[in-house]
Coordinates of C-alpha atoms and ligand atoms in Angstrom, one line a residue:
M1 CA 12.8 -30.3 -5.9
F2 CA 12.4 -27.3 -3.7
T3 CA 9.3 -27.7 -1.5
P4 CA 7.5 -24.4 -1.3
R5 CA 5.8 -23.5 2.0
L6 CA 3.2 -20.9 2.8
T7 CA 3.4 -18.6 5.8
Q8 CA 1.1 -19.8 8.5
V9 CA -0.6 -17.7 11.3
Q10 CA 1.5 -19.8 13.7
D11 CA 4.6 -18.2 12.3
Y12 CA 3.5 -15.0 13.8
E13 CA 3.4 -16.4 17.3
P14 CA 6.8 -14.8 18.4
Y15 CA 5.3 -11.4 17.6
I16 CA 1.6 -11.8 18.6
G17 CA 1.6 -14.5 21.2
S18 CA -0.1 -17.9 21.2
E19 CA -3.4 -16.6 22.4
A20 CA -3.9 -14.4 19.3
V21 CA -2.8 -17.2 17.0
D22 CA -5.4 -19.5 18.6
R23 CA -8.1 -16.8 18.5
I24 CA -7.5 -16.1 14.8
L25 CA -7.4 -19.8 13.8
S26 CA -10.6 -20.5 15.6
K27 CA -12.4 -17.5 14.0
A28 CA -11.2 -18.7 10.6
R29 CA -12.7 -22.2 11.1
A30 CA -16.2 -20.7 10.7
F31 CA -15.6 -19.5 7.1
E32 CA -14.2 -22.5 5.3
H33 CA -17.3 -22.4 3.0
L34 CA -16.4 -19.0 1.8
H35 CA -15.1 -18.5 -1.7
V36 CA -13.6 -15.0 -1.8
A37 CA -12.4 -13.0 -4.9
N38 CA -10.2 -10.0 -4.8
V39 CA -10.0 -7.8 -7.9
N40 CA -7.5 -5.1 -8.5
S41 CA -5.6 -3.5 -11.4
T42 CA -2.0 -4.4 -11.1
Y43 CA -0.2 -7.6 -10.2
Y44 CA 2.9 -5.8 -8.9
G45 CA 4.1 -2.2 -8.0
G46 CA 2.4 -0.5 -5.3
G47 CA 0.9 -1.3 -1.9
V48 CA -2.3 -3.0 -3.0
A49 CA -0.5 -5.8 -5.0
E50 CA 1.9 -6.1 -2.0
L51 CA -0.9 -6.5 0.4
L52 CA -2.9 -8.9 -1.8
T53 CA 0.1 -11.1 -2.4
S54 CA 0.5 -11.8 1.3
L55 CA -3.2 -11.6 2.5
T56 CA -4.7 -13.9 -0.1
L57 CA -2.0 -16.6 0.8
L58 CA -2.5 -16.1 4.5
M59 CA -6.3 -16.5 4.0
N60 CA -5.9 -19.7 2.0
S61 CA -3.5 -20.9 4.7
V62 CA -6.4 -20.7 7.3
G63 CA -8.7 -22.6 5.0
I64 CA -10.6 -19.8 3.3
K65 CA -10.6 -20.3 -0.5
T66 CA -9.3 -16.8 -1.6
G67 CA -8.6 -15.7 -5.2
W68 CA -7.1 -12.6 -6.8
R69 CA -8.0 -11.3 -10.3
V70 CA -6.2 -8.5 -12.1
I71 CA -8.1 -6.5 -14.6
Q72 CA -6.7 -5.8 -18.1
G73 CA -6.7 -2.8 -20.2
A74 CA -4.8 -0.9 -22.8
P75 CA -2.7 2.2 -21.9
D76 CA -5.6 4.6 -22.8
F77 CA -7.7 2.9 -20.1
F78 CA -5.0 3.1 -17.4
S79 CA -4.3 6.7 -18.3
I80 CA -7.9 7.4 -17.5
T81 CA -8.0 5.4 -14.3
K82 CA -4.7 7.1 -13.1
K83 CA -6.4 10.5 -13.7
M84 CA -9.3 9.1 -11.6
H85 CA -6.8 8.0 -8.9
N86 CA -5.3 11.5 -8.9
A87 CA -8.7 13.2 -8.7
L88 CA -9.7 11.1 -5.8
Q89 CA -6.6 12.3 -4.0
G90 CA -7.7 15.9 -4.8
G91 CA -6.4 16.5 -8.3
E92 CA -8.3 18.0 -11.2
I93 CA -9.9 15.8 -13.9
N94 CA -11.7 16.6 -17.1
L95 CA -14.3 13.9 -16.9
T96 CA -15.6 13.8 -20.5
E97 CA -18.3 11.3 -21.9
R98 CA -15.5 9.6 -23.9
K99 CA -13.4 8.9 -20.8
C100 CA -16.4 7.5 -18.9
R101 CA -17.5 5.3 -21.9
I102 CA -13.9 3.7 -22.2
Y103 CA -13.8 3.1 -18.4
E104 CA -17.2 1.5 -18.3
E105 CA -16.7 -0.6 -21.5
V106 CA -13.3 -2.0 -20.4
I107 CA -14.7 -3.0 -17.1
Y108 CA -17.6 -4.6 -18.8
E109 CA -15.3 -6.6 -20.9
N110 CA -13.3 -7.7 -17.8
A111 CA -16.5 -8.6 -16.1
V112 CA -17.4 -10.9 -19.0
R113 CA -14.2 -12.7 -18.9
N114 CA -13.8 -13.0 -15.1
H115 CA -16.8 -15.2 -14.0
L116 CA -17.2 -14.1 -10.4
D117 CA -20.7 -15.7 -10.3
N118 CA -19.9 -18.4 -7.9
H119 CA -18.0 -16.4 -5.3
N120 CA -19.8 -15.7 -2.1
F121 CA -17.5 -12.8 -1.1
V122 CA -16.2 -10.3 -3.5
I123 CA -13.7 -7.5 -2.6
I124 CA -13.0 -4.8 -5.3
H125 CA -9.9 -2.7 -4.7
D126 CA -9.7 0.9 -5.7
P127 CA -11.6 2.8 -8.4
Q128 CA -10.3 0.9 -11.5
P129 CA -12.7 -2.2 -11.3
L130 CA -15.4 -0.5 -9.5
P131 CA -18.2 -0.8 -12.2
M132 CA -17.8 -4.6 -12.2
V133 CA -20.5 -4.6 -9.5
Y134 CA -23.1 -3.9 -12.2
H135 CA -22.4 -7.1 -14.0
Y136 CA -23.0 -9.9 -11.7
K137 CA -25.9 -11.4 -9.8
K138 CA -24.5 -11.3 -6.2
R139 CA -24.2 -14.6 -4.3
G140 CA -22.9 -12.9 -1.2
P141 CA -21.5 -9.5 0.0
W142 CA -19.6 -7.2 -2.4
V143 CA -17.2 -4.9 -0.6
W144 CA -15.3 -1.9 -2.1
R145 CA -11.9 -1.5 -0.6
C146 CA -10.5 1.9 -1.4
H147 CA -6.8 2.4 -0.5
V148 CA -6.3 6.0 -1.6
D149 CA -6.1 9.2 0.4
L150 CA -9.7 10.6 0.4
T151 CA -9.0 13.7 2.4
A152 CA -10.4 15.9 -0.3
P153 CA -11.7 13.9 -3.3
N154 CA -12.6 15.8 -6.5
R155 CA -16.5 16.3 -6.2
E156 CA -17.3 15.8 -9.9
L157 CA -15.5 12.5 -10.0
W158 CA -17.0 11.4 -6.6
N159 CA -20.5 12.2 -7.8
Y160 CA -19.9 10.0 -10.9
L161 CA -18.6 7.2 -8.8
S162 CA -21.1 7.4 -6.0
P163 CA -24.0 5.4 -7.6
M164 CA -21.5 2.5 -8.3
I165 CA -20.1 2.6 -4.7
E166 CA -23.6 2.5 -3.3
K167 CA -24.3 -0.8 -5.1
F168 CA -21.8 -2.4 -2.6
D169 CA -22.7 -3.9 0.7
A170 CA -19.9 -2.1 2.6
V171 CA -16.9 0.0 1.8
I172 CA -13.6 -0.1 3.6
F173 CA -11.3 3.0 3.8
S174 CA -8.0 3.1 5.5
L175 CA -8.7 5.9 8.0
K176 CA -11.8 7.4 9.6
E177 CA -10.9 10.8 8.1
Y178 CA -11.7 9.3 4.7
R179 CA -15.4 8.8 5.5
Q180 CA -17.7 10.1 2.8
N181 CA -21.4 10.9 2.6
L182 CA -22.7 7.5 1.4
K183 CA -25.7 5.3 2.1
T184 CA -23.3 2.3 2.2
P185 CA -21.9 1.2 5.6
Q186 CA -18.2 2.4 6.0
L187 CA -15.5 0.5 7.8
F188 CA -11.9 1.6 8.4
F189 CA -9.0 -0.9 8.1
L190 CA -5.4 0.2 8.4
P191 CA -3.1 -1.8 6.1
A192 CA -0.4 -4.0 7.4
I193 CA 2.9 -5.6 6.4
D194 CA 4.0 -9.2 6.1
P195 CA 7.3 -9.7 8.0
F196 CA 8.2 -12.8 6.1
T197 CA 8.4 -11.4 2.5
T198 CA 11.6 -10.7 0.7
I199 CA 10.9 -7.0 1.5
N200 CA 10.7 -7.5 5.2
R201 CA 12.4 -10.7 6.3
E202 CA 15.7 -10.3 8.1
L203 CA 18.6 -10.4 5.6
S204 CA 22.2 -11.2 6.6
E205 CA 24.9 -8.4 6.3
A206 CA 26.4 -10.4 3.4
E207 CA 23.0 -10.5 1.6
K208 CA 22.6 -6.7 2.0
D209 CA 26.2 -6.1 0.8
E210 CA 25.6 -8.3 -2.3
R211 CA 22.4 -6.5 -3.3
L212 CA 23.9 -2.9 -2.7
E213 CA 27.1 -3.9 -4.6
H214 CA 25.1 -5.4 -7.4
H215 CA 23.3 -2.1 -7.9
N216 CA 26.5 0.1 -7.5
I217 CA 25.3 1.8 -4.4
P218 CA 28.2 3.1 -2.3
T219 CA 28.1 2.6 1.4
D220 CA 31.0 4.7 2.5
L221 CA 28.6 7.5 3.7
P222 CA 25.3 7.3 5.5
L223 CA 22.5 6.4 3.2
V224 CA 19.4 8.5 3.0
V225 CA 16.7 6.6 1.3
Q226 CA 13.1 6.9 -0.1
V227 CA 11.5 3.9 -1.8
S228 CA 8.3 4.5 -3.7
R229 CA 6.6 4.3 -7.0
F230 CA 7.5 7.2 -9.2
D231 CA 4.5 9.3 -8.5
R232 CA 4.2 13.1 -7.8
W233 CA 2.2 12.5 -4.7
K234 CA 5.4 10.8 -3.2
D235 CA 7.2 14.2 -3.7
P236 CA 10.5 12.8 -5.1
E237 CA 11.5 16.5 -6.1
G238 CA 11.0 17.5 -2.4
V239 CA 13.2 14.7 -1.3
I240 CA 16.0 15.8 -3.5
R241 CA 15.7 19.4 -2.4
A242 CA 15.6 18.4 1.2
F243 CA 18.7 16.2 0.7
K244 CA 20.6 19.1 -1.0
L245 CA 19.8 21.4 2.0
A246 CA 20.8 18.7 4.5
R247 CA 24.1 18.2 2.7
K248 CA 25.2 21.7 3.7
E249 CA 25.3 20.3 7.2
V250 CA 26.2 16.6 6.8
D251 CA 27.7 14.2 4.3
A252 CA 25.6 11.4 2.9
T253 CA 24.3 9.6 -0.2
L254 CA 20.8 9.8 -1.3
V255 CA 19.1 6.8 -3.0
L256 CA 15.6 7.2 -4.5
L257 CA 14.5 3.7 -5.5
G258 CA 11.3 3.3 -7.4
N259 CA 9.3 1.2 -9.7
V260 CA 6.4 1.6 -12.0
A261 CA 3.1 -0.2 -11.5
T262 CA 1.3 -1.7 -14.7
D263 CA -1.7 0.5 -14.0
D264 CA 0.3 3.7 -13.8
P265 CA 1.3 5.1 -17.2
E266 CA 2.6 8.3 -15.6
G267 CA 5.5 6.7 -13.7
P268 CA 8.1 6.6 -16.5
Q269 CA 7.6 10.4 -17.1
V270 CA 8.0 11.1 -13.4
Y271 CA 11.2 9.0 -13.4
E272 CA 12.6 10.7 -16.4
S273 CA 11.8 14.2 -15.1
L274 CA 14.1 13.4 -12.1
L275 CA 17.2 12.1 -14.0
D276 CA 18.9 15.4 -14.6
Q277 CA 19.2 15.8 -10.9
Q278 CA 21.3 12.7 -10.6
E279 CA 24.9 13.2 -9.4
E280 CA 27.6 11.2 -7.6
R281 CA 25.7 11.4 -4.3
T282 CA 22.1 11.5 -5.6
I283 CA 21.3 8.1 -7.1
I284 CA 17.9 7.6 -8.8
K285 CA 17.0 4.0 -9.7
S286 CA 14.0 2.6 -11.5
V287 CA 14.2 -1.1 -10.8
Q288 CA 11.9 -3.8 -9.5
D289 CA 14.0 -5.7 -6.9
T290 CA 12.4 -6.4 -3.6
A291 CA 15.5 -7.7 -2.0
L292 CA 17.1 -4.2 -2.8
V293 CA 14.2 -2.6 -1.2
N294 CA 14.9 -4.6 1.9
A295 CA 18.7 -4.0 1.8
L296 CA 18.3 -0.2 1.4
Q297 CA 15.6 0.2 4.1
S298 CA 17.7 -1.9 6.6
R299 CA 21.1 -0.3 5.8
A300 CA 19.7 3.3 5.6
T301 CA 20.6 5.8 8.2
V302 CA 17.6 7.9 7.3
V303 CA 14.4 6.6 5.5
L304 CA 12.0 9.2 4.1
Q305 CA 8.5 9.0 2.8
K306 CA 7.8 12.6 2.1
S307 CA 4.4 12.1 0.4
I308 CA 2.0 15.0 0.1
R309 CA -0.9 12.6 -0.1
E310 CA -0.7 9.0 1.2
G311 CA -3.6 6.5 1.7
F312 CA -1.4 4.6 4.2
G313 CA 2.2 4.2 3.0
L314 CA 3.4 0.6 3.5
T315 CA 6.9 1.8 3.0
V316 CA 6.7 3.6 6.4
A317 CA 5.8 0.5 8.3
E318 CA 8.4 -1.6 6.3
A319 CA 11.2 0.8 7.3
M320 CA 10.0 1.0 10.9
W321 CA 9.9 -2.8 11.1
K322 CA 13.7 -2.6 10.3
G323 CA 14.2 -0.3 13.3
K324 CA 14.2 3.0 11.4
A325 CA 12.9 6.3 12.6
V326 CA 11.2 7.4 9.4
I327 CA 10.7 11.1 8.3
G328 CA 7.2 11.2 6.8
G329 CA 5.1 13.7 5.2
N330 CA 2.4 14.9 7.7
V331 CA -0.4 13.4 5.7
G332 CA -3.0 10.5 5.6
G333 CA -2.0 7.2 6.8
I334 CA 1.6 8.2 7.6
R335 CA 0.2 10.1 10.6
Y336 CA -1.1 6.9 12.0
Q337 CA 2.3 5.2 11.9
I338 CA 4.7 8.0 13.0
D339 CA 4.4 9.4 16.5
T340 CA 6.4 12.5 15.8
G341 CA 9.5 12.8 18.1
V342 CA 8.9 9.4 19.5
N343 CA 9.4 6.8 16.7
G344 CA 10.1 9.1 13.8
F345 CA 9.2 12.6 12.5
L346 CA 6.3 14.1 10.7
V347 CA 7.2 17.0 8.4
D348 CA 5.3 19.7 6.6
S349 CA 8.0 21.2 4.5
V350 CA 11.3 20.6 2.5
E351 CA 13.1 22.6 5.2
Q352 CA 11.8 20.5 8.2
A353 CA 12.7 17.3 6.2
A354 CA 16.2 18.7 5.7
E355 CA 16.6 19.6 9.3
K356 CA 15.5 16.1 10.4
I357 CA 17.7 14.3 8.0
A358 CA 20.8 16.2 9.5
W359 CA 19.6 15.6 13.0
L360 CA 19.1 11.8 12.5
I361 CA 22.5 11.5 11.0
R362 CA 24.2 13.4 13.7
N363 CA 22.4 11.7 16.6
R364 CA 23.0 8.0 16.5
E365 CA 21.9 7.1 20.0
K366 CA 18.6 9.0 19.7
R367 CA 18.1 7.6 16.2
E368 CA 18.5 4.0 17.4
E369 CA 16.2 4.6 20.4
M370 CA 13.5 6.0 18.2
G371 CA 14.1 3.1 15.7
K372 CA 13.4 0.6 18.5
K373 CA 10.1 2.2 19.3
A374 CA 9.3 2.3 15.6
K375 CA 9.8 -1.5 15.3
E376 CA 7.6 -2.0 18.5
T377 CA 4.9 0.2 16.9
V378 CA 4.8 -2.1 13.9
K379 CA 4.6 -5.2 16.1
Q380 CA 1.8 -3.8 18.1
K381 CA -0.3 -2.3 15.2
F382 CA 0.8 -3.1 11.7
L383 CA 1.3 -6.8 11.2
L384 CA -0.9 -8.7 8.7
T385 CA -2.5 -10.9 11.4
R386 CA -4.4 -7.9 12.7
L387 CA -5.8 -7.1 9.2
L388 CA -6.6 -10.9 8.7
E389 CA -8.6 -10.8 11.9
Q390 CA -10.4 -7.7 10.9
Y391 CA -11.5 -9.4 7.7
L392 CA -12.6 -12.4 9.6
D393 CA -14.7 -10.2 11.8
L394 CA -16.2 -8.6 8.8
F395 CA -17.1 -12.0 7.3
G396 CA -18.7 -12.8 10.7
S397 CA -20.7 -9.7 10.7
F398 CA -22.1 -10.4 7.2
E399 CA -23.0 -13.9 8.2
T400 CA -25.1 -12.6 11.1
I401 CA -26.9 -10.2 8.7
Y402 CA -27.5 -12.9 6.2
R403 CA -28.8 -15.3 8.8
F404 CA -31.1 -12.6 10.0
L405 CA -32.4 -12.0 6.5
G406 CA -33.0 -15.7 6.1
Ligands
UDP501 N1 8.0 -1.1 -3.7 C1 8.9 -1.9 -4.3 N2 9.8 -1.5 -5.1 C2 10.0 -0.2 -5.4 C3 9.0 0.7 -4.8 C4 8.1 0.3 -3.9 O1 8.8 -3.1 -4.1 O2 10.9 0.3 -6.1 C5 7.0 -1.6 -2.8 C6 7.1 -1.0 -1.3 O3 8.2 -1.7 -0.7 C7 5.8 -1.2 -0.8 C8 4.9 -0.9 -2.0 O4 5.7 -1.2 -3.1 O5 5.6 -2.5 -0.3 C9 4.3 0.5 -2.0 O6 3.3 0.6 -1.2 P1 2.9 2.0 -0.5 O7 1.7 1.7 0.3 O8 4.0 2.6 0.2 O9 2.6 3.0 -1.7 P2 1.7 2.9 -3.1 O10 2.6 2.6 -4.1 O11 0.6 1.9 -2.8 O12 1.1 4.2 -3.2

């Protein structure tokens, strides 16, 4: 039988050095008594599930019992929480009593069946499971980890959620800019990628060919790629328009690859709305295939993430890890990854995106030079061991507080 093996912190040694490995392992030893629960709303599709898949395993590998629960709900529940997600990113919401009741009832039901009473550290991800905090007697800190772009949250929704958020012992946002007016202490952790997953590990050329062929993706012309959930905030229409403009200057194939998360009922509509723009050189695919994500990101001449709101944007770091100079929307967490003109480009319009697509296709040497810097940026700042260490430090700071309180 195949013997499965978990990634260990030691596997990161070639990237982070042995001193960092030893430091992390020695910090982790202090927390073997912890029993951590993470709660989110989808087991795949989207960055939170991607992060939890890797981070929960890495935490277990260093001896910290770390679990992951996914809340359940019918489509009407997820249609409400998706509206909340949109409103936190600045959209409108008609927050009726009916919606609030469904939201709170479904979360109560999830709380009843999840039994988080014996965990001594609970991390709730994003707004969907937020009210769970009301339904348990805490045995340790509860932390709210919000991954969305909070540049301009809808005030009505924020006022409704604030009392729930203030029941937590700390909140973690991705960027300092997302700081809110809250009584709860606020921390800022940038997300990170796991270089050993199917999305990020190094594929052989044959493996890449096989995946691209399997999905009928032509490789005769340079590939221009955006990989992201079918979501308006990712601006897929803008990518198609930019590509059309760029094609007046250069020849290429556009591939928009996306998936739909189980907590996002708007995804299929967004996908379908794009389909009449498909043509021979504009390929739009809705398929869940992480090896294809890897093959596309590593074979692409140009990778885009033209979001108009983006909490962080793991896809940016993923492509940069593969040595790509990414063209990213000048928003949220993308700004923390791309140093424009150095390791990629930040753009504010379709026209700028088009210009950069053509420039990158034409300038191979510069493109490759920027791509090398992009990979180095990820190695320095966006590998999962950095995030693991931030969590260990957070556990440590709570231990100090709890000891102080007796
Ligand atoms: N992803 C995927 N298949 C797809 C589209 C996205 O596996 O068709 C992955 C992508 O590689 C990344 C995650 O889903 O790991 C998306 O995370 P990101 O932070 O970019 O965006 P989010 O969906 O969380 O807004």
